[in-house]
Amino acid sequence: MVSTETQAAVDAAADGDTLVFDGATYVENVVLSSRILTFEGNGSTIEATSGAEVVRLLGGSTLIASDLVLSSAVARGIDAASGATVDLSNM
């Protein structure tokens, strides 16, 4: 089952917000544009659909993520455009 929960939360989040996951698995692709967001994974997994990257960061985006699994069958876990920043821990 494909989910849109994470993307909906990203779209609704303000710059600097933290998204706290509940340990579940989410099957979706996430795009972050021009914001700084933190993902607290709590052991959750985001699994890409259609073999694309799990998280795509557009220019000016920053993702700070911890305790989160990013899973993709054929592509990258994170695709960071020029000007994007990624800070990962306990991944």
Tab-separated table of C-alpha atoms in Angstrom:
chain	number	residue	atom	x	y	z
A	1	MET	CA	0.000	0.000	0.000
A	2	VAL	CA	1.407	3.380	-1.002
A	3	SER	CA	1.279	6.064	1.673
A	4	THR	CA	1.270	9.852	1.343
A	5	GLU	CA	1.431	10.560	5.072
A	6	THR	CA	5.045	11.697	5.189
A	7	GLN	CA	4.780	13.953	2.143
A	8	ALA	CA	1.587	15.509	3.525
A	9	ALA	CA	3.388	16.206	6.821
A	10	VAL	CA	6.377	17.678	4.959
A	11	ASP	CA	4.054	19.902	2.906
A	12	ALA	CA	2.302	21.150	6.067
A	13	ALA	CA	5.504	21.673	8.076
A	14	ALA	CA	7.032	25.069	8.698
A	15	ASP	CA	10.730	25.783	8.351
A	16	GLY	CA	12.548	24.283	11.361
A	17	ASP	CA	9.796	21.793	12.312
A	18	THR	CA	10.485	18.247	13.508
A	19	LEU	CA	8.485	15.309	12.143
A	20	VAL	CA	8.316	12.452	14.671
A	21	PHE	CA	7.703	8.994	13.190
A	22	ASP	CA	6.011	6.135	15.042
A	23	GLY	CA	8.180	3.127	14.141
A	24	ALA	CA	6.020	2.132	11.157
A	25	THR	CA	6.916	1.556	7.496
A	26	TYR	CA	5.830	4.167	4.962
A	27	VAL	CA	5.868	3.349	1.239
A	28	GLU	CA	6.281	6.650	-0.582
A	29	ASN	CA	8.712	9.113	-2.064
A	30	VAL	CA	9.303	12.382	-0.241
A	31	VAL	CA	10.344	15.735	-1.733
A	32	LEU	CA	11.648	18.540	0.481
A	33	SER	CA	11.880	22.027	-0.972
A	34	SER	CA	13.478	25.157	0.503
A	35	ARG	CA	13.037	24.277	4.179
A	36	ILE	CA	14.959	22.907	7.122
A	37	LEU	CA	13.231	19.847	8.604
A	38	THR	CA	14.187	17.205	11.139
A	39	PHE	CA	12.960	13.617	10.870
A	40	GLU	CA	13.042	11.683	14.162
A	41	GLY	CA	12.559	8.151	12.853
A	42	ASN	CA	12.109	6.069	16.031
A	43	GLY	CA	13.037	3.013	13.965
A	44	SER	CA	10.663	3.802	11.084
A	45	THR	CA	11.307	2.915	7.450
A	46	ILE	CA	10.477	4.992	4.391
A	47	GLU	CA	10.466	2.685	1.378
A	48	ALA	CA	10.525	4.215	-2.105
A	49	THR	CA	7.840	3.540	-4.657
A	50	SER	CA	8.680	2.813	-8.299
A	51	GLY	CA	12.395	2.407	-7.603
A	52	ALA	CA	12.972	6.163	-7.263
A	53	GLU	CA	15.003	7.838	-4.530
A	54	VAL	CA	13.338	7.776	-1.124
A	55	VAL	CA	13.959	11.435	-0.273
A	56	ARG	CA	14.678	14.173	-2.801
A	57	LEU	CA	16.082	17.446	-1.488
A	58	LEU	CA	15.723	20.430	-3.765
A	59	GLY	CA	18.127	23.389	-3.564
A	60	GLY	CA	17.994	25.307	-0.309
A	61	SER	CA	16.660	22.316	1.639
A	62	THR	CA	18.170	20.813	4.769
A	63	LEU	CA	17.219	17.425	6.178
A	64	ILE	CA	18.374	16.395	9.647
A	65	ALA	CA	17.427	12.744	10.190
A	66	SER	CA	18.030	10.145	12.877
A	67	ASP	CA	16.993	6.553	13.638
A	68	LEU	CA	15.344	6.147	10.229
A	69	VAL	CA	15.776	3.536	7.473
A	70	LEU	CA	15.548	4.699	3.862
A	71	SER	CA	14.941	1.786	1.501
A	72	SER	CA	14.911	1.716	-2.301
A	73	ALA	CA	15.128	-1.361	-4.509
A	74	VAL	CA	17.031	0.229	-7.384
A	75	ALA	CA	17.879	3.868	-6.693
A	76	ARG	CA	19.495	6.094	-4.094
A	77	GLY	CA	18.108	6.659	-0.637
A	78	ILE	CA	18.655	10.423	-0.827
A	79	ASP	CA	19.049	12.652	-3.870
A	80	ALA	CA	20.367	16.053	-2.777
A	81	ALA	CA	20.415	18.848	-5.344
A	82	SER	CA	23.103	21.503	-5.384
A	83	GLY	CA	22.642	23.747	-2.365
A	84	ALA	CA	20.879	21.081	-0.286
A	85	THR	CA	22.249	19.843	3.043
A	86	VAL	CA	21.896	16.435	4.714
A	87	ASP	CA	22.782	15.614	8.347
A	88	LEU	CA	22.277	11.938	9.237
A	89	SER	CA	22.765	10.038	12.487
A	90	ASN	CA	21.961	6.455	13.531
A	91	MET	CA	20.667	5.593	10.069
